[in-house]
CSV table of C-alpha atoms and ligand atoms in Angstrom, one decimal:
chain,number,residue,atom,x,y,z
A,144,UNK,CA,-56.1,-88.3,-0.2
A,145,UNK,CA,-56.9,-87.8,3.5
A,146,UNK,CA,-53.3,-88.3,4.8
A,147,UNK,CA,-51.3,-87.0,1.9
A,148,UNK,CA,-47.6,-86.7,3.0
A,149,UNK,CA,-48.5,-87.3,6.7
A,150,UNK,CA,-46.2,-89.6,8.7
A,151,UNK,CA,-47.8,-92.2,10.8
A,152,UNK,CA,-46.2,-94.6,13.4
A,153,UNK,CA,-48.4,-97.6,14.1
A,154,UNK,CA,-47.4,-99.9,16.9
A,155,UNK,CA,-48.2,-103.6,16.7
A,156,UNK,CA,-48.7,-103.2,13.0
A,157,UNK,CA,-47.5,-106.7,11.9
A,158,UNK,CA,-50.9,-108.4,12.4
A,159,UNK,CA,-54.6,-107.8,13.0
A,160,UNK,CA,-55.9,-104.3,13.5
A,161,UNK,CA,-52.6,-102.5,13.3
A,162,UNK,CA,-51.9,-104.2,9.9
A,163,UNK,CA,-55.3,-103.0,8.6
A,164,UNK,CA,-54.7,-99.5,9.9
A,165,UNK,CA,-51.3,-99.4,8.2
A,166,UNK,CA,-52.7,-100.4,4.8
A,167,UNK,CA,-55.6,-98.0,5.1
A,168,UNK,CA,-53.4,-95.1,6.0
A,169,UNK,CA,-50.9,-95.9,3.2
A,170,UNK,CA,-53.7,-96.0,0.7
A,171,UNK,CA,-54.6,-92.5,1.8
A,172,UNK,CA,-51.1,-91.2,1.1
A,173,UNK,CA,-49.4,-91.6,4.5
A,174,UNK,CA,-45.8,-92.6,5.0
A,175,UNK,CA,-46.1,-95.5,7.5
A,176,UNK,CA,-43.7,-96.6,10.1
A,177,UNK,CA,-44.6,-100.2,10.8
A,178,UNK,CA,-43.7,-101.3,14.3
A,179,UNK,CA,-43.5,-105.0,15.1
A,180,UNK,CA,-41.9,-107.0,17.8
A,181,UNK,CA,-41.9,-110.8,17.2
A,182,UNK,CA,-43.7,-111.2,13.8
A,183,UNK,CA,-40.9,-110.1,11.4
A,184,UNK,CA,-42.2,-112.2,8.5
A,185,UNK,CA,-45.7,-110.6,8.7
A,186,UNK,CA,-44.2,-107.1,9.0
A,187,UNK,CA,-42.0,-107.7,5.9
A,188,UNK,CA,-45.0,-109.0,3.9
A,189,UNK,CA,-47.0,-105.9,5.0
A,190,UNK,CA,-44.2,-103.6,3.9
A,191,UNK,CA,-44.1,-105.4,0.5
A,192,UNK,CA,-47.9,-105.1,0.1
A,193,UNK,CA,-47.8,-101.3,0.8
A,194,UNK,CA,-44.8,-100.8,-1.5
A,195,UNK,CA,-46.8,-102.5,-4.3
A,196,UNK,CA,-49.5,-99.8,-3.8
A,197,UNK,CA,-46.6,-97.3,-4.1
A,198,UNK,CA,-46.7,-96.3,-0.5
A,199,UNK,CA,-43.6,-95.3,1.5
A,200,UNK,CA,-42.9,-97.5,4.6
A,201,UNK,CA,-40.3,-98.1,7.2
A,202,UNK,CA,-40.0,-101.3,9.3
A,203,UNK,CA,-39.2,-100.6,12.9
A,204,UNK,CA,-38.7,-103.5,15.3
A,205,UNK,CA,-39.3,-102.6,19.0
A,206,UNK,CA,-40.9,-103.9,22.1
A,207,UNK,CA,-43.1,-101.0,23.1
A,208,UNK,CA,-42.7,-101.8,26.8
A,209,UNK,CA,-38.9,-101.0,26.6
A,210,UNK,CA,-38.0,-97.4,26.7
A,211,UNK,CA,-34.6,-97.7,25.0
A,212,UNK,CA,-36.3,-99.6,22.1
A,213,UNK,CA,-39.1,-97.0,21.8
A,214,UNK,CA,-36.5,-94.2,21.7
A,215,UNK,CA,-34.6,-96.0,18.9
A,216,UNK,CA,-37.9,-96.6,17.0
A,217,UNK,CA,-38.9,-93.0,17.2
A,218,UNK,CA,-35.3,-91.8,16.3
A,219,UNK,CA,-35.3,-94.1,13.2
A,220,UNK,CA,-38.7,-92.8,12.1
A,221,UNK,CA,-37.7,-89.2,12.3
A,222,UNK,CA,-34.4,-89.9,10.6
A,223,UNK,CA,-36.3,-91.4,7.7
A,224,UNK,CA,-39.4,-89.3,7.4
A,225,UNK,CA,-38.4,-86.0,9.2
A,226,UNK,CA,-41.6,-85.8,11.2
A,227,UNK,CA,-44.3,-87.7,12.9
A,228,UNK,CA,-47.9,-86.5,12.5
A,229,UNK,CA,-49.9,-89.5,13.7
A,230,UNK,CA,-49.2,-92.1,16.5
A,231,UNK,CA,-51.5,-95.1,16.8
A,232,UNK,CA,-50.9,-96.9,20.1
A,233,UNK,CA,-52.3,-100.3,18.9
A,234,UNK,CA,-49.8,-102.9,20.3
A,235,UNK,CA,-51.5,-105.1,22.9
A,236,UNK,CA,-51.9,-108.5,24.3
A,237,UNK,CA,-54.7,-110.4,25.9
A,238,UNK,CA,-54.0,-113.4,28.2
A,239,UNK,CA,-57.5,-114.7,28.8
A,240,UNK,CA,-57.6,-115.5,32.5
A,241,UNK,CA,-60.0,-114.7,35.4
A,242,UNK,CA,-59.0,-112.8,38.5
A,243,UNK,CA,-58.0,-115.9,40.5
A,244,UNK,CA,-55.8,-117.2,37.8
A,245,UNK,CA,-54.1,-113.9,37.2
A,246,UNK,CA,-50.4,-114.3,38.2
A,247,UNK,CA,-48.2,-111.4,39.1
A,248,UNK,CA,-46.3,-112.2,35.8
A,249,UNK,CA,-49.5,-112.0,33.7
A,250,UNK,CA,-50.4,-108.7,35.4
A,251,UNK,CA,-47.0,-107.1,34.9
A,252,UNK,CA,-46.7,-108.3,31.3
A,253,UNK,CA,-50.2,-107.0,30.4
A,254,UNK,CA,-49.6,-103.6,32.0
A,255,UNK,CA,-46.2,-103.2,30.5
A,256,UNK,CA,-47.3,-103.7,26.9
A,257,UNK,CA,-50.9,-102.4,27.0
A,258,UNK,CA,-50.5,-99.3,29.1
A,259,UNK,CA,-46.8,-98.6,29.7
A,260,UNK,CA,-46.1,-99.1,26.0
A,261,UNK,CA,-48.7,-96.4,25.1
A,262,UNK,CA,-47.2,-94.1,27.8
A,263,UNK,CA,-43.7,-94.5,26.5
A,264,UNK,CA,-44.6,-94.0,22.8
A,265,UNK,CA,-46.7,-91.0,23.6
A,266,UNK,CA,-44.0,-89.4,25.8
A,267,UNK,CA,-41.4,-89.8,23.1
A,268,UNK,CA,-43.5,-88.5,20.2
A,269,UNK,CA,-45.6,-85.7,21.9
A,270,UNK,CA,-42.6,-83.3,22.0
A,271,UNK,CA,-42.1,-83.8,18.2
A,272,UNK,CA,-45.7,-83.1,17.5
A,273,UNK,CA,-45.8,-80.1,19.8
A,274,UNK,CA,-42.8,-78.7,17.8
A,275,UNK,CA,-44.6,-79.2,14.6
A,276,UNK,CA,-47.7,-77.5,16.0
A,277,UNK,CA,-50.1,-80.4,15.3
A,278,UNK,CA,-50.5,-84.1,15.9
A,279,UNK,CA,-53.0,-86.9,16.4
A,280,UNK,CA,-52.7,-89.7,18.9
A,281,UNK,CA,-55.1,-92.6,18.6
A,282,UNK,CA,-55.2,-95.3,21.4
A,283,UNK,CA,-56.7,-98.7,20.6
A,284,UNK,CA,-58.4,-99.5,23.9
A,285,UNK,CA,-61.4,-102.0,24.1
A,286,UNK,CA,-65.0,-102.3,25.2
A,287,UNK,CA,-63.3,-104.3,28.0
A,288,UNK,CA,-62.1,-100.9,29.4
A,289,UNK,CA,-65.7,-99.7,29.6
A,290,UNK,CA,-68.3,-100.7,32.1
A,291,UNK,CA,-69.6,-103.4,29.8
A,292,UNK,CA,-70.4,-106.4,32.0
A,293,UNK,CA,-70.0,-109.2,29.5
A,294,UNK,CA,-66.5,-108.0,28.4
A,295,UNK,CA,-64.8,-107.6,31.8
A,296,UNK,CA,-63.8,-111.1,32.7
A,297,UNK,CA,-60.0,-111.0,32.0
A,298,UNK,CA,-58.9,-108.9,34.9
A,299,UNK,CA,-55.4,-107.7,33.8
A,300,UNK,CA,-56.6,-106.9,30.3
A,301,UNK,CA,-59.7,-105.0,31.5
A,302,UNK,CA,-57.6,-102.9,34.0
A,303,UNK,CA,-55.0,-102.1,31.3
A,304,UNK,CA,-57.7,-101.0,28.8
A,305,UNK,CA,-59.5,-98.9,31.5
A,306,UNK,CA,-56.1,-97.3,32.2
A,307,UNK,CA,-55.6,-96.6,28.5
A,308,UNK,CA,-58.9,-94.8,28.4
A,309,UNK,CA,-57.7,-92.7,31.4
A,310,UNK,CA,-54.4,-92.0,29.7
A,311,UNK,CA,-56.4,-90.8,26.6
A,312,UNK,CA,-58.3,-88.3,28.6
A,313,UNK,CA,-55.3,-87.1,30.5
A,314,UNK,CA,-53.2,-86.7,27.4
A,315,UNK,CA,-56.0,-84.8,25.6
A,316,UNK,CA,-56.0,-82.3,28.5
A,317,UNK,CA,-52.2,-82.1,28.8
A,318,UNK,CA,-51.3,-82.0,25.1
A,319,UNK,CA,-54.2,-79.8,23.8
A,320,UNK,CA,-54.7,-77.6,21.8
A,321,UNK,CA,-52.0,-78.8,19.5
A,322,UNK,CA,-52.3,-82.5,19.8
A,323,UNK,CA,-55.7,-84.4,19.6
A,324,UNK,CA,-55.9,-87.6,21.6
A,325,UNK,CA,-58.7,-90.0,21.2
A,326,UNK,CA,-59.4,-93.7,21.9
A,327,UNK,CA,-61.2,-96.4,19.9
A,328,UNK,CA,-62.8,-99.2,21.8
A,329,UNK,CA,-63.4,-102.1,19.5
A,330,UNK,CA,-65.6,-105.0,20.4
A,331,UNK,CA,-64.7,-108.4,19.1
A,332,UNK,CA,-62.7,-108.0,15.9
A,333,UNK,CA,-61.6,-110.8,13.6
A,334,UNK,CA,-57.9,-111.2,14.5
A,335,UNK,CA,-55.6,-113.8,16.2
A,336,UNK,CA,-56.6,-112.2,19.5
A,337,UNK,CA,-60.3,-112.9,19.1
A,338,UNK,CA,-59.5,-116.4,17.9
A,339,UNK,CA,-57.5,-117.0,21.1
A,340,UNK,CA,-60.7,-116.5,23.1
A,341,UNK,CA,-62.3,-119.6,21.6
A,342,UNK,CA,-65.3,-120.2,19.4
A,343,UNK,CA,-67.9,-120.0,22.2
A,344,UNK,CA,-66.9,-116.6,23.5
A,345,UNK,CA,-66.9,-115.2,20.0
A,346,UNK,CA,-70.3,-116.7,19.3
A,347,UNK,CA,-71.8,-115.2,22.5
A,348,UNK,CA,-70.1,-111.8,21.8
A,349,UNK,CA,-71.6,-111.7,18.3
A,350,UNK,CA,-75.0,-112.8,19.7
A,351,UNK,CA,-75.0,-109.9,22.2
A,352,UNK,CA,-74.3,-107.3,19.6
A,353,UNK,CA,-77.1,-105.5,17.8
A,354,UNK,CA,-75.4,-105.8,14.3
A,355,UNK,CA,-74.9,-109.6,14.9
A,356,UNK,CA,-71.4,-109.8,13.5
A,357,UNK,CA,-67.8,-109.6,14.5
A,358,UNK,CA,-65.9,-106.5,13.4
A,359,UNK,CA,-63.4,-106.7,10.6
A,360,UNK,CA,-60.0,-105.1,11.2
A,361,UNK,CA,-60.9,-102.8,8.3
A,362,UNK,CA,-63.9,-101.5,10.3
A,363,UNK,CA,-61.6,-100.3,13.0
A,364,UNK,CA,-59.1,-98.9,10.4
A,365,UNK,CA,-61.7,-96.7,8.8
A,366,UNK,CA,-62.5,-95.0,12.1
A,367,UNK,CA,-58.8,-94.7,12.9
A,368,UNK,CA,-58.4,-93.0,9.5
A,369,UNK,CA,-61.1,-90.5,10.4
A,370,UNK,CA,-59.4,-89.7,13.7
A,371,UNK,CA,-56.1,-89.4,12.0
A,372,UNK,CA,-57.3,-87.0,9.3
A,373,UNK,CA,-58.2,-83.3,9.4
A,374,UNK,CA,-61.9,-84.4,9.2
A,375,UNK,CA,-61.8,-84.9,13.0
A,376,UNK,CA,-60.0,-81.7,13.9
A,377,UNK,CA,-62.7,-80.6,16.4
A,378,UNK,CA,-62.5,-84.0,18.3
A,379,UNK,CA,-60.3,-84.7,21.3
A,380,UNK,CA,-60.6,-86.7,24.5
A,381,UNK,CA,-63.3,-88.9,23.0
A,382,UNK,CA,-63.8,-92.6,23.5
A,383,UNK,CA,-65.4,-94.1,20.5
A,384,UNK,CA,-67.1,-97.5,20.8
A,385,UNK,CA,-67.0,-99.8,17.7
A,386,UNK,CA,-68.8,-102.8,18.8
A,387,UNK,CA,-72.0,-103.2,16.7
A,388,UNK,CA,-74.1,-101.9,19.6
A,389,UNK,CA,-72.8,-104.4,22.1
A,390,UNK,CA,-71.5,-101.7,24.5
A,391,UNK,CA,-74.3,-99.1,23.8
A,392,UNK,CA,-74.4,-96.5,26.5
B,270,NAP,N1,-59.3,-108.4,18.3
B,270,NAP,C1,-60.2,-107.9,19.2
B,270,NAP,O1,-61.3,-108.5,19.4
B,270,NAP,C2,-59.9,-106.7,19.9
B,270,NAP,C3,-61.0,-106.1,20.6
B,270,NAP,C4,-60.7,-104.9,21.3
B,270,NAP,C5,-59.5,-104.3,21.3
B,270,NAP,N2,-58.5,-104.9,20.7
B,270,NAP,C6,-57.1,-104.3,20.7
B,270,NAP,O2,-56.7,-104.0,19.4
B,270,NAP,C7,-55.2,-104.0,19.4
B,270,NAP,C8,-54.7,-104.9,18.3
B,270,NAP,O3,-55.2,-106.2,18.6
B,270,NAP,P1,-55.4,-107.4,17.5
B,270,NAP,O4,-56.7,-108.0,17.7
B,270,NAP,O5,-54.9,-106.9,16.2
B,270,NAP,O6,-54.3,-108.4,18.1
B,270,NAP,P2,-53.3,-109.4,17.4
B,270,NAP,O7,-53.8,-109.9,16.1
B,270,NAP,O8,-52.9,-110.4,18.5
B,270,NAP,O9,-52.0,-108.5,17.1
B,270,NAP,C9,-51.3,-107.9,18.2
B,270,NAP,C10,-50.2,-107.0,17.6
B,270,NAP,O10,-49.6,-106.4,18.8
B,270,NAP,C11,-48.2,-106.5,18.6
B,270,NAP,N3,-47.5,-106.6,19.9
B,270,NAP,C12,-47.7,-107.4,20.9
B,270,NAP,N4,-46.8,-107.1,21.9
B,270,NAP,C13,-46.0,-106.1,21.4
B,270,NAP,C14,-44.9,-105.5,22.0
B,270,NAP,N5,-44.4,-105.7,23.2
B,270,NAP,N6,-44.3,-104.5,21.2
B,270,NAP,C15,-44.7,-104.2,20.0
B,270,NAP,N7,-45.8,-104.8,19.4
B,270,NAP,C16,-46.4,-105.8,20.1
B,270,NAP,C17,-48.0,-107.8,17.8
B,270,NAP,O11,-46.8,-107.7,17.1
B,270,NAP,P3,-45.8,-109.0,17.0
B,270,NAP,O12,-46.6,-110.2,16.6
B,270,NAP,O13,-44.8,-108.5,15.9
B,270,NAP,O14,-45.1,-109.2,18.3
B,270,NAP,C18,-49.2,-107.7,16.9
B,270,NAP,O15,-48.9,-107.0,15.7
B,270,NAP,C19,-54.8,-104.5,20.8
B,270,NAP,O16,-54.5,-103.4,21.6
B,270,NAP,C20,-56.1,-105.1,21.4
B,270,NAP,O17,-56.1,-105.1,22.8
B,270,NAP,C21,-58.6,-106.1,19.9
């Protein structure tokens, strides 16, 4: 198995992409710390599903934008599993509004979860990985963070995902050679977040892709698995686009 005995902490794992990553990692032998914030029922059902596949899990409630909660989450993970080999900064929100409708509150909330959350989790976990001599950080950004015209409408979200790409590159330089840091930029992926955009935006997004389909959370999870495993040991500082050709550069 590709992640045998590895310990992975996945933020925002209760639903959508984070949930699929958790299941995929567990099937490959990882011990998975499932972070959630509001969706306790979903997190509990995920833990049950993984246990049924004989995987080891830990549920850790934390708002990733709050440093005291992040500290507690990391402490609990290390107390239970002794180490952390993989961090997936996946937790994120999208409030679909144009620039003129972006209030200060929407701006702050988006930045706090999407970028400050990844900063806080990485800051807390990087020293642990450095002590171990190896680690992998995977940031779930978005094609909205790239120069992809059709996906840059929602200002705060776009800026937060561009910042996450910048954070990925900066962490790769700062934490190498021991820790590899890469980003995945999904295009439209079939989760609650895509549904919240409405049928028409999803239809247009699919139409603009070469592969003519929305991604499944499992599509993203398989690439996350590759970046988490030893198969990707030569890769760091990369920004991988998973959008069926929609954001081809
Ligand atoms: N779906 C897409 O089309 C798409 C495309 C590109 C990139 N992405 C990115 O992929 C990531 C996952 O998105 P998704 O589509 O799976 O969204 P989703 O279905 O809406 O799930 C979002 C997850 O983030 C968690 N979360 C939100 N705020 C949090 C906080 N403050 N602390 C901890 N967890 C928090 C939620 O947990 P609770 O419910 O427990 O609060 C939930 O598990 C996001 O970063 C998103 O920007 C998604």
